[in-house]
Short mmCIF file of C-alpha atoms in Angstrom, two decimals:
data_model
loop_
_atom_site.label_atom_id
_atom_site.label_comp_id
_atom_site.label_asym_id
_atom_site.label_seq_id
_atom_site.Cartn_x
_atom_site.Cartn_y
_atom_site.Cartn_z
CA MET A 1 143.30 65.59 28.83
CA SER A 2 140.04 67.44 28.61
CA PRO A 3 137.96 67.75 32.47
CA ASP A 4 134.78 66.85 30.97
CA LYS A 5 135.58 63.11 29.72
CA ARG A 6 134.57 60.75 31.66
CA ILE A 7 136.72 59.23 33.65
CA VAL A 8 137.07 55.30 32.27
CA VAL A 9 139.76 54.49 34.47
CA ASP A 10 141.37 55.61 37.36
CA VAL A 11 144.57 54.01 39.51
CA ASP A 12 144.85 56.45 42.98
CA ASN A 13 147.96 56.52 44.47
CA VAL A 14 148.18 52.98 44.50
CA THR A 15 151.12 50.35 45.88
CA VAL A 16 151.27 46.87 46.02
CA ARG A 17 153.61 44.41 48.23
CA PHE A 18 153.52 40.72 48.14
CA LYS A 19 155.11 40.22 51.19
CA SER A 20 158.58 42.06 51.41
CA PHE A 21 158.80 42.65 47.05
CA VAL A 22 156.87 45.73 46.01
CA ALA A 23 155.11 45.13 42.86
CA VAL A 24 153.30 48.15 42.80
CA GLU A 25 154.46 51.74 44.44
CA GLY A 26 152.42 55.10 44.70
CA LEU A 27 150.90 53.98 41.11
CA SER A 28 148.44 56.29 39.82
CA LEU A 29 146.75 56.86 36.06
CA GLN A 30 143.67 57.99 34.82
CA ILE A 31 142.14 56.89 31.81
CA ALA A 32 139.48 58.92 30.07
CA LYS A 33 136.08 57.45 27.09
CA GLY A 34 136.63 56.80 24.37
CA GLU A 35 141.11 56.96 25.39
CA ARG A 36 143.80 54.37 24.31
CA VAL A 37 146.85 54.16 26.60
CA ALA A 38 149.94 52.19 26.25
CA ILE A 39 152.04 50.81 28.96
CA LEU A 40 155.65 50.26 28.53
CA GLY A 41 157.78 48.35 30.14
CA ARG A 42 160.33 45.51 31.04
CA THR A 43 159.87 42.49 32.61
CA GLY A 44 158.69 42.79 36.49
CA ALA A 45 157.53 46.54 35.59
CA GLY A 46 154.77 45.30 37.39
CA LYS A 47 152.47 45.37 34.13
CA SER A 48 150.49 42.23 34.74
CA THR A 49 149.67 43.32 38.58
CA LEU A 50 148.10 46.41 37.14
CA LEU A 51 146.27 45.02 34.46
CA ASN A 52 144.83 41.98 37.13
CA LEU A 53 144.23 45.29 39.89
CA LEU A 54 142.05 46.72 36.84
CA VAL A 55 139.92 42.87 36.46
CA GLY A 56 139.74 42.82 39.99
CA ASN A 57 141.88 39.86 40.53
CA LEU A 58 144.20 41.47 42.79
CA ALA A 59 142.83 44.02 45.54
CA PRO A 60 145.59 47.01 46.08
CA THR A 61 147.91 46.87 49.29
CA ALA A 62 146.85 50.91 49.90
CA GLY A 63 145.69 53.31 47.31
CA LYS A 64 141.82 53.48 45.06
CA VAL A 65 141.77 51.30 42.05
CA ARG A 66 138.23 52.18 39.98
CA VAL A 67 137.22 50.93 36.63
CA ALA A 68 133.61 52.44 35.55
CA GLY A 69 132.86 53.96 38.85
CA ALA A 70 133.48 50.84 40.59
CA ASP A 71 136.18 48.62 42.33
CA PRO A 72 137.17 45.75 39.94
CA PHE A 73 138.01 43.88 43.47
CA SER A 74 135.73 44.66 46.03
CA GLU A 75 132.47 45.47 43.46
CA HIS A 76 133.50 42.81 41.04
CA GLN A 77 129.92 41.21 39.96
CA ALA A 78 129.34 44.93 39.32
CA LEU A 79 131.54 45.31 36.25
CA GLN A 80 130.42 42.29 34.73
CA GLY A 81 130.37 43.35 31.32
CA ARG A 82 132.57 46.30 31.02
CA ILE A 83 135.60 45.03 31.01
CA GLY A 84 136.75 43.04 27.85
CA MET A 85 140.73 41.45 27.68
CA ALA A 86 142.21 40.28 24.91
CA PHE A 87 145.96 37.60 25.99
CA GLN A 88 149.09 37.17 24.12
CA SER A 89 147.58 33.87 23.64
CA PRO A 90 144.00 33.62 22.62
CA ARG A 91 142.37 31.55 24.70
CA LEU A 92 139.74 29.65 22.74
CA VAL A 93 137.40 27.34 23.96
CA PRO A 94 138.55 24.22 21.30
CA TRP A 95 135.06 23.37 21.29
CA ARG A 96 133.56 25.97 20.82
CA THR A 97 133.16 26.96 16.90
CA ALA A 98 134.38 30.35 15.85
CA LEU A 99 131.22 31.47 16.40
CA GLY A 100 131.01 30.19 20.03
CA ASN A 101 133.26 31.66 21.55
CA VAL A 102 132.49 35.36 20.22
CA LYS A 103 129.66 34.64 21.60
CA LEU A 104 131.09 33.75 25.40
CA GLY A 105 130.51 36.90 26.92
CA LEU A 106 126.99 37.40 25.77
CA GLU A 107 126.10 34.20 27.16
CA ILE A 108 127.28 35.26 30.37
CA LEU A 109 125.84 37.93 30.42
CA ARG A 110 121.75 36.25 28.98
CA ARG A 111 121.62 38.18 26.91
CA SER A 112 119.24 36.71 24.26
CA LYS A 113 119.58 33.80 21.43
CA ALA A 114 118.81 36.27 18.42
CA GLU A 115 121.12 38.26 19.96
CA GLN A 116 123.91 36.35 21.05
CA ASP A 117 123.39 35.14 17.63
CA ARG A 118 123.41 38.28 15.62
CA THR A 119 126.23 40.14 17.93
CA ALA A 120 128.68 37.17 17.10
CA ARG A 121 128.21 36.95 13.54
CA GLN A 122 128.29 40.81 13.34
CA TRP A 123 131.45 40.22 15.06
CA LEU A 124 132.78 38.18 13.01
CA GLU A 125 132.21 40.29 10.12
CA GLN A 126 134.30 43.00 11.24
CA VAL A 127 137.21 40.61 11.62
CA HIS A 128 137.02 39.97 8.45
CA LEU A 129 135.86 36.56 9.24
CA GLY A 130 132.60 35.76 7.98
CA SER A 131 133.30 32.66 6.54
CA ALA A 132 134.63 31.35 9.61
CA VAL A 133 131.67 31.21 11.59
CA ASP A 134 131.55 26.83 11.72
CA LEU A 135 135.23 26.13 12.17
CA TYR A 136 136.70 25.38 15.71
CA PRO A 137 139.86 26.46 16.86
CA SER A 138 141.60 23.87 15.68
CA GLN A 139 141.12 24.56 12.01
CA LEU A 140 142.23 28.71 12.39
CA SER A 141 145.81 30.07 11.61
CA GLY A 142 147.24 31.68 14.50
CA GLY A 143 145.81 35.27 13.15
CA MET A 144 141.98 33.81 12.76
CA ARG A 145 142.17 32.74 16.16
CA GLN A 146 143.44 36.31 17.51
CA ARG A 147 141.01 38.14 15.83
CA VAL A 148 138.06 35.51 17.10
CA SER A 149 139.67 36.41 20.30
CA LEU A 150 139.84 40.15 19.71
CA ALA A 151 136.36 40.04 17.89
CA ARG A 152 134.96 38.28 21.82
CA ALA A 153 136.47 40.52 23.70
CA PHE A 154 134.82 43.53 21.64
CA ALA A 155 131.10 41.78 21.04
CA ILE A 156 130.34 42.45 24.62
CA GLU A 157 129.98 46.58 23.93
CA PRO A 158 132.23 47.26 26.75
CA ASP A 159 133.78 49.86 28.91
CA LEU A 160 137.24 48.96 28.81
CA ILE A 161 139.26 46.76 26.48
CA LEU A 162 142.49 45.24 27.88
CA LEU A 163 144.90 44.15 25.27
CA ASP A 164 148.05 41.75 27.72
CA GLU A 165 150.34 41.89 24.72
CA ALA A 166 147.44 40.82 22.19
CA PHE A 167 149.82 41.08 19.35
CA SER A 168 153.42 39.88 20.32
CA ALA A 169 152.87 36.61 19.07
CA LEU A 170 151.92 36.49 15.70
CA ASP A 171 154.05 37.81 12.85
CA GLU A 172 154.76 41.21 11.97
CA VAL A 173 153.21 41.20 8.99
CA THR A 174 149.45 39.22 10.87
CA ALA A 175 150.32 41.81 13.82
CA ALA A 176 150.58 44.47 11.84
CA ASP A 177 147.08 44.29 10.31
CA LEU A 178 145.62 43.27 13.63
CA ARG A 179 146.66 46.37 15.44
CA ASN A 180 144.77 48.80 12.46
CA GLU A 181 141.75 45.92 12.96
CA PHE A 182 142.11 46.76 16.46
CA LEU A 183 142.52 50.91 16.05
CA ARG A 184 139.55 50.29 14.08
CA LEU A 185 136.97 48.60 16.20
CA CYS A 186 138.21 51.32 18.42
CA ALA A 187 137.56 54.60 16.40
CA GLN A 188 133.94 52.46 15.36
CA ILE A 189 132.61 52.60 19.42
CA GLU A 190 135.00 54.97 20.50
CA MET A 191 136.38 52.30 22.74
CA THR A 192 138.45 52.91 25.64
CA SER A 193 141.72 50.77 26.18
CA LEU A 194 144.58 49.64 27.84
CA ILE A 195 147.55 48.15 25.75
CA VAL A 196 149.91 46.17 28.07
CA THR A 197 153.19 45.59 25.59
CA HIS A 198 157.17 45.42 25.14
CA ASN A 199 157.22 46.82 21.77
CA ILE A 200 158.09 50.32 21.48
CA GLU A 201 156.75 50.59 18.63
CA GLU A 202 153.41 49.07 18.91
CA ALA A 203 153.24 51.03 21.63
CA PHE A 204 152.84 54.28 19.03
CA ILE A 205 150.80 53.12 17.32
CA LEU A 206 148.25 52.11 19.50
CA ALA A 207 147.95 54.97 22.14
CA ASP A 208 146.68 57.87 22.38
CA ARG A 209 148.80 58.06 24.95
CA VAL A 210 151.82 56.21 25.92
CA ILE A 211 153.34 55.89 29.70
CA LEU A 212 156.74 54.35 30.40
CA LEU A 213 156.83 52.25 33.92
CA GLY A 214 159.36 52.08 36.02
CA ARG A 215 160.28 48.76 38.75
CA PRO A 216 158.32 48.98 40.92
CA ALA A 217 155.28 50.03 38.34
CA LYS A 218 156.24 53.55 38.96
CA ILE A 219 155.05 56.31 36.18
CA LEU A 220 158.68 57.33 34.40
CA LYS A 221 157.18 58.82 32.07
CA THR A 222 154.18 59.71 29.82
CA PHE A 223 154.39 60.35 26.02
CA VAL A 224 151.44 62.17 23.99
CA ALA A 225 152.00 60.05 20.79
CA SER A 226 150.98 63.17 18.49
CA GLU A 227 153.49 65.02 20.14
CA GLU A 228 156.48 62.12 19.14
CA PRO A 229 157.59 61.72 15.69
CA ALA A 230 155.19 58.95 13.84
CA PRO A 231 156.25 55.05 14.06
CA GLY A 232 157.91 54.20 10.39
CA THR A 233 160.17 57.78 9.69
CA ALA A 234 163.68 58.17 10.55
CA ASP A 235 163.27 60.57 13.46
CA PHE A 236 161.18 57.91 15.24
CA VAL A 237 164.35 55.03 14.56
CA ALA A 238 166.41 57.78 17.18
CA PHE A 239 163.72 58.45 19.41
CA ARG A 240 162.83 54.40 20.27
CA GLU A 241 166.30 54.50 21.02
CA THR A 242 166.24 56.80 23.56
CA ILE A 243 163.47 55.10 25.17
CA HIS A 244 165.33 52.08 25.26
CA LYS A 245 168.03 53.47 26.84
CA MET A 246 165.57 54.72 29.26
CA ILE A 247 163.84 51.63 30.09
CA VAL A 248 166.99 49.99 30.04
CA GLY A 249 168.64 52.73 32.55
CA ASN A 250 165.45 52.19 34.94
CA ALA A 251 165.82 48.49 35.03
CA SER A 252 170.04 49.09 35.68
CA SER A 253 169.67 52.16 38.35
CA MET B 1 136.13 27.50 1.66
CA SER B 2 138.96 29.17 0.02
CA SER B 3 141.55 26.29 -2.30
CA ALA B 4 143.80 25.94 -0.02
CA GLU B 5 141.52 24.98 3.12
CA LYS B 6 140.01 22.29 1.09
CA LYS B 7 143.08 21.19 -0.59
CA GLN B 8 143.83 20.71 3.15
CA ASN B 9 140.26 19.14 4.06
CA ASP B 10 140.94 17.30 1.26
CA LEU B 11 144.80 16.20 2.12
CA GLU B 12 142.95 15.22 5.63
CA ALA B 13 140.20 13.08 4.39
CA ALA B 14 142.95 11.19 2.38
CA LYS B 15 144.52 10.84 5.45
CA ALA B 16 141.85 9.61 7.15
CA ARG B 17 141.24 7.06 4.50
CA GLN B 18 144.36 5.37 5.10
CA LEU B 19 144.45 5.14 8.30
CA MET B 20 140.95 3.36 8.21
CA LEU B 21 142.58 0.88 5.83
CA ARG B 22 145.96 0.44 7.75
CA THR B 23 143.91 -0.37 10.75
CA ALA B 24 141.91 -2.80 8.84
CA LEU B 25 144.84 -4.45 7.65
CA GLY B 26 145.90 -4.51 10.79
CA TYR B 27 143.10 -6.29 12.15
CA ALA B 28 143.07 -8.94 9.38
CA LEU B 29 146.40 -9.83 10.46
CA ALA B 30 145.37 -10.43 13.67
CA ILE B 31 143.30 -12.63 13.17
CA ALA B 32 144.90 -14.51 10.41
CA ILE B 33 147.61 -15.13 13.13
CA PHE B 34 144.54 -16.50 15.57
CA ILE B 35 143.65 -18.91 13.16
CA VAL B 36 146.80 -19.97 13.05
CA LEU B 37 147.98 -20.42 16.30
CA ILE B 38 143.76 -22.46 16.92
CA GLU B 39 144.64 -24.44 13.91
CA VAL B 40 148.16 -25.50 15.42
CA GLY B 41 146.77 -25.46 18.95
CA HIS B 42 144.16 -28.18 16.54
CA SER B 43 146.70 -30.35 15.31
CA SER B 44 149.06 -31.18 18.73
CA LEU B 45 146.24 -31.32 21.09
CA PRO B 46 143.50 -34.02 21.00
CA PRO B 47 140.67 -32.59 19.73
CA TYR B 48 137.90 -32.40 22.96
CA LEU B 49 141.16 -29.86 24.61
CA PHE B 50 142.20 -27.53 21.21
CA PRO B 51 138.99 -27.23 19.07
CA SER B 52 139.29 -26.21 15.87
CA THR B 53 138.08 -23.06 13.72
CA THR B 54 135.35 -25.02 12.04
CA GLN B 55 134.38 -26.08 15.02
CA ILE B 56 134.64 -23.29 17.35
CA LEU B 57 132.63 -21.03 14.21
CA SER B 58 129.95 -24.29 13.90
CA ASN B 59 129.34 -24.35 17.68
CA THR B 60 129.61 -20.03 18.03
CA VAL B 61 126.04 -20.08 15.10
CA GLU B 62 124.34 -22.90 17.33
CA ALA B 63 125.01 -20.58 20.58
CA LEU B 64 123.54 -17.74 19.01
CA ARG B 65 120.90 -19.60 17.81
CA HIS B 66 119.83 -21.20 20.92
CA ASP B 67 121.49 -19.26 24.08
CA TRP B 68 120.73 -15.73 22.26
CA LEU B 69 118.57 -14.73 25.35
CA ASP B 70 121.40 -15.02 27.66
CA LEU B 71 123.72 -13.40 24.94
CA LEU B 72 120.70 -10.60 25.09
CA LEU B 73 120.56 -10.58 28.60
CA THR B 74 124.14 -9.44 28.72
CA VAL B 75 124.22 -6.84 26.50
CA VAL B 76 120.79 -5.71 28.57
CA ARG B 77 123.04 -6.22 31.96
CA LEU B 78 126.19 -4.92 30.56
CA ILE B 79 124.01 -1.84 29.13
CA PHE B 80 122.46 -0.59 32.43
CA ALA B 81 125.93 -1.46 34.14
CA LEU B 82 127.82 0.96 32.25
CA LEU B 83 124.79 2.57 31.39
CA THR B 84 124.25 4.04 35.85
CA ALA B 85 128.43 3.47 36.29
CA THR B 86 128.56 6.82 33.46
CA LEU B 87 125.99 8.30 34.82
CA LEU B 88 126.66 8.70 38.67
CA GLY B 89 130.57 8.78 38.09
CA TRP B 90 130.63 11.57 35.56
CA LEU B 91 128.52 13.53 38.36
CA LEU B 92 130.49 12.33 41.47
CA GLY B 93 133.82 13.59 39.09
CA LEU B 94 132.02 16.42 38.29
CA LEU B 95 131.13 17.51 42.04
CA MET B 96 134.52 16.69 43.13
CA GLY B 97 136.35 18.76 40.64
CA ALA B 98 134.08 21.87 40.73
CA PHE B 99 134.28 21.08 44.40
CA ARG B 100 138.01 20.50 45.30
CA SER B 101 137.64 21.21 49.33
CA SER B 102 134.30 19.58 50.38
CA VAL B 103 133.56 16.21 47.79
CA GLY B 104 136.85 16.08 46.13
CA LEU B 105 138.58 15.72 49.91
CA VAL B 106 136.45 13.59 50.86
CA ALA B 107 135.45 11.33 48.05
CA MET B 108 138.83 10.51 46.65
CA PRO B 109 139.77 8.26 49.54
CA ILE B 110 137.37 6.61 49.52
CA LEU B 111 137.50 5.73 45.94
CA SER B 112 140.85 4.85 45.99
CA ILE B 113 139.71 2.28 48.16
CA LEU B 114 137.14 1.08 46.77
CA GLN B 115 139.66 0.94 43.43
CA ALA B 116 141.66 -1.08 45.83
CA ILE B 117 139.67 -3.43 46.50
CA PRO B 118 139.85 -6.88 44.18
CA ALA B 119 136.88 -7.31 41.66
CA ALA B 120 137.03 -11.13 42.85
CA SER B 121 135.69 -9.70 46.06
CA TRP B 122 133.09 -7.60 45.20
CA ILE B 123 131.71 -10.94 43.59
CA LEU B 124 132.30 -12.96 45.77
CA VAL B 125 130.82 -11.01 48.79
CA ALA B 126 128.11 -9.92 46.31
CA SER B 127 127.54 -13.11 45.40
CA LEU B 128 127.25 -14.95 49.83
CA TRP B 129 125.15 -11.27 50.83
CA ILE B 130 122.76 -10.76 48.05
CA ALA B 131 119.70 -13.53 46.73
CA GLU B 132 119.19 -11.30 43.13
CA PRO B 133 121.20 -12.40 40.91
CA GLU B 134 120.51 -8.97 38.92
CA ILE B 135 120.80 -6.51 41.52
CA ARG B 136 124.19 -9.33 42.46
CA VAL B 137 125.52 -8.94 39.00
CA TRP B 138 124.89 -5.10 39.01
CA LEU B 139 126.45 -4.35 41.92
CA ILE B 140 129.56 -6.21 40.76
CA CYS B 141 129.93 -4.18 36.95
CA PHE B 142 128.47 -0.82 39.44
CA SER B 143 131.44 -0.85 41.64
CA LEU B 144 134.01 -1.86 39.53
CA GLY B 145 132.38 1.50 36.78
CA LEU B 146 132.33 4.05 39.33
CA PRO B 147 135.06 4.69 40.97
CA LEU B 148 136.70 4.67 37.69
CA TYR B 149 134.76 6.79 35.67
CA ALA B 150 134.58 9.37 38.47
CA ILE B 151 138.16 9.23 39.24
CA SER B 152 139.08 10.12 34.93
CA VAL B 153 135.99 13.18 35.68
CA TYR B 154 137.87 14.62 38.17
CA GLU B 155 141.12 14.74 36.87
CA GLY B 156 139.83 15.82 33.49
CA VAL B 157 138.16 18.53 35.84
CA ARG B 158 141.34 19.50 37.58
CA ASP B 159 143.23 19.36 33.94
CA LEU B 160 141.16 22.41 33.01
CA ASP B 161 143.27 24.84 31.49
CA GLY B 162 144.31 27.94 33.86
CA GLU B 163 144.86 30.67 31.04
CA LEU B 164 141.17 29.14 30.02
CA LEU B 165 139.77 29.79 32.83
CA GLU B 166 141.37 33.54 33.41
CA ALA B 167 139.78 34.02 29.25
CA VAL B 168 135.73 33.04 30.95
CA GLU B 169 136.43 35.02 33.96
CA GLN B 170 137.10 38.30 32.56
CA PHE B 171 133.25 37.97 31.61
CA ARG B 172 132.78 37.59 35.49
CA PRO B 173 130.68 33.87 34.95
CA THR B 174 128.79 32.52 37.75
CA LYS B 175 129.87 29.24 39.10
CA TRP B 176 127.15 27.32 37.13
CA GLN B 177 128.17 29.37 33.72
CA VAL B 178 132.08 28.33 34.57
CA MET B 179 130.34 25.01 35.18
CA TYR B 180 128.51 24.42 32.05
CA ILE B 181 131.02 26.47 29.67
CA LEU B 182 134.08 24.56 30.46
CA LEU B 183 134.05 22.26 33.37
CA ILE B 184 131.05 19.63 31.70
CA PRO B 185 132.22 19.95 28.27
CA GLN B 186 135.96 19.24 29.61
CA SER B 187 134.49 16.57 31.64
CA PHE B 188 132.90 14.75 28.39
CA VAL B 189 136.37 14.12 26.57
CA TYR B 190 137.93 12.64 30.16
CA LEU B 191 134.72 10.74 29.89
CA LEU B 192 134.40 9.48 26.63
CA ILE B 193 138.53 7.98 26.52
CA SER B 194 138.13 6.46 29.86
CA MET B 195 134.90 4.97 28.36
CA ARG B 196 136.84 2.02 25.93
CA THR B 197 138.73 0.63 28.94
CA VAL B 198 135.79 0.81 31.84
CA SER B 199 133.60 -0.85 29.02
CA SER B 200 136.08 -3.18 28.20
CA LEU B 201 137.05 -4.26 31.79
CA VAL B 202 133.34 -4.14 33.14
CA LEU B 203 132.59 -6.86 30.29
CA ARG B 204 134.55 -9.06 31.68
CA VAL B 205 134.27 -9.16 34.86
CA LEU B 206 130.72 -8.92 34.30
CA VAL B 207 130.47 -12.18 32.46
CA PHE B 208 132.58 -13.93 35.54
CA ALA B 209 130.00 -12.42 37.57
CA GLU B 210 127.06 -14.29 36.11
CA LEU B 211 129.54 -17.19 35.43
CA ILE B 212 129.86 -17.24 39.89
CA GLY B 213 126.71 -15.99 40.58
CA ALA B 214 123.96 -15.91 38.14
CA SER B 215 122.01 -18.50 35.76
CA THR B 216 121.33 -16.89 32.67
CA GLY B 217 123.64 -14.78 30.33
CA VAL B 218 127.03 -15.41 28.50
CA GLY B 219 128.65 -16.81 31.58
CA ALA B 220 126.67 -18.89 33.21
CA ARG B 221 126.16 -20.61 29.72
CA MET B 222 130.45 -20.86 29.90
CA SER B 223 130.17 -22.23 33.29
CA ASP B 224 127.62 -24.99 31.95
CA ALA B 225 130.84 -25.65 29.28
CA GLN B 226 132.97 -26.23 31.93
CA THR B 227 130.59 -28.93 33.95
CA ASN B 228 129.95 -30.34 30.13
CA PHE B 229 133.74 -29.79 29.10
CA ASP B 230 132.80 -28.51 26.11
CA MET B 231 135.58 -27.15 25.06
CA PRO B 232 133.94 -25.38 21.53
CA MET B 233 131.19 -23.99 23.30
CA ILE B 234 134.10 -22.41 25.98
CA PHE B 235 135.65 -20.85 22.90
CA ALA B 236 132.43 -20.24 21.18
CA TRP B 237 131.11 -17.96 23.79
CA THR B 238 134.61 -16.56 23.99
CA VAL B 239 134.67 -15.82 19.89
CA ILE B 240 131.50 -13.95 20.82
CA MET B 241 132.29 -11.50 23.29
CA VAL B 242 135.15 -10.80 21.81
CA VAL B 243 132.91 -9.68 18.89
CA LEU B 244 130.47 -7.93 21.45
CA ASN B 245 133.72 -5.75 22.72
CA PHE B 246 134.42 -4.88 19.29
CA ALA B 247 131.05 -3.54 18.60
CA MET B 248 131.23 -1.78 21.87
CA LEU B 249 134.09 -0.30 21.21
CA TRP B 250 133.29 0.41 17.18
CA LEU B 251 129.98 2.51 18.98
CA ILE B 252 132.11 4.46 21.62
CA ASP B 253 134.62 5.02 18.42
CA ILE B 254 131.72 6.68 16.65
CA ALA B 255 130.19 9.09 20.12
CA GLU B 256 134.31 10.34 20.38
CA ARG B 257 134.63 10.88 16.08
CA TYR B 258 131.51 12.75 16.76
CA LEU B 259 131.63 14.40 19.94
CA LEU B 260 135.11 15.50 19.61
CA SER B 261 134.80 16.25 16.77
CA TRP B 262 136.63 19.40 17.53
CA ARG B 263 139.87 18.47 18.14
CA ARG B 264 142.66 17.42 15.62
CA GLU B 265 144.71 14.82 16.57
CA VAL B 266 148.42 15.49 16.09
CA ALA B 267 150.49 12.21 14.37
CA ILE B 268 154.04 11.37 14.76
CA ARG B 269 155.67 11.31 11.39
#
């Protein structure tokens, strides 16, 4: 990582304890502007805790968390409009149309009505839903809903996008389609992103850097995606097995 | 719109038409059953105790022609009582939901006690305490409707999906923004659903309140009919009230279809 790049995410020696349970232990992580980092790990590896720390729902027991230079927990409002998130389920507001859902963040940020409308329409076009602006979530397919959810997160053009297993509930064809969409959008606006996933292949498709988390959340190993076998190749199958063993090995140790 | 979406829409429209037809047939059957029962009652009991369908219908026309002002008064009283109870009940429920540990904590037990008081107690107490019949009738209907609306809206706010709230909170909204983006629309759903039951209940209590504590309105005319042992007129007013109730439910149905058009109703095969 070149030192001149602006750091968007800075997690410095963070520990999180819930009574006697240690969820995160001495975790340090930096993400530079425009970088895409994937977090891989088993259930209970502290991935959700890490997301909660970055969103500001949780304060660390020890250590420091900074997103775009602000503490997400104590300076909660300072990060308004600077973090976007897409979840495993689309979580769309059912009484709002696709357009209304994409406008949501812009409304909260008090952008003008004209800007809300223009930006939301643009982002729906970007995710190929230009003809579905007036449809309600109940009228959209699962893949379409997840596209709206992505457009909603991107529409505010945040400093950081968090994906919490955003493609795991979709069929493989739709998920692959959306992954490509995500990569295109990220490249378009040089978006910084943190992708939490269980899917090893997905992590290496989406990210520049893949971090393997052990229990409690501590970095087992970091991979630079471009230096590893490309997903879909024969070499990647063996590579995936190695990573799988590392995850399972850590869990049983 | 793609051809698949058009086909899906056509299919849904056909299903809706079929459902409407079935509902109309169901009502026609119910009316036929009632007519048969009335005729059986009429042939088994003396006419002054059980009038025929034609007698009831001619008395209905007579009641509408001579006492239409009483019917109008009852409708106005109903609208006013429902509007105030709905508005204040909705506001109270919303505040209870938004400020659960303060407003909710204090208001819930009060509403629960109010709800447990029988309608007859309200009618008798109001009749003795309040001289002005309009206020008396309004208070009875309002005190019945308000807790039902407030509790329903409160439950609606409490039922808000935590994941949806989390999705909105990623943008760091103010409390007011959460209210108008999530809580108010969610409360409307519960308000509309409760309107069906509350409106019918309030209408029944309103007629009873007029019967005991007013000299005008449908209830008062039914009281006259009882004093004069005019059974066909009692039946006639009953028919009018049933029609009024249906008209009210039909209006609520239209409002529901318009305001809750985003909902997809599921049907068991």
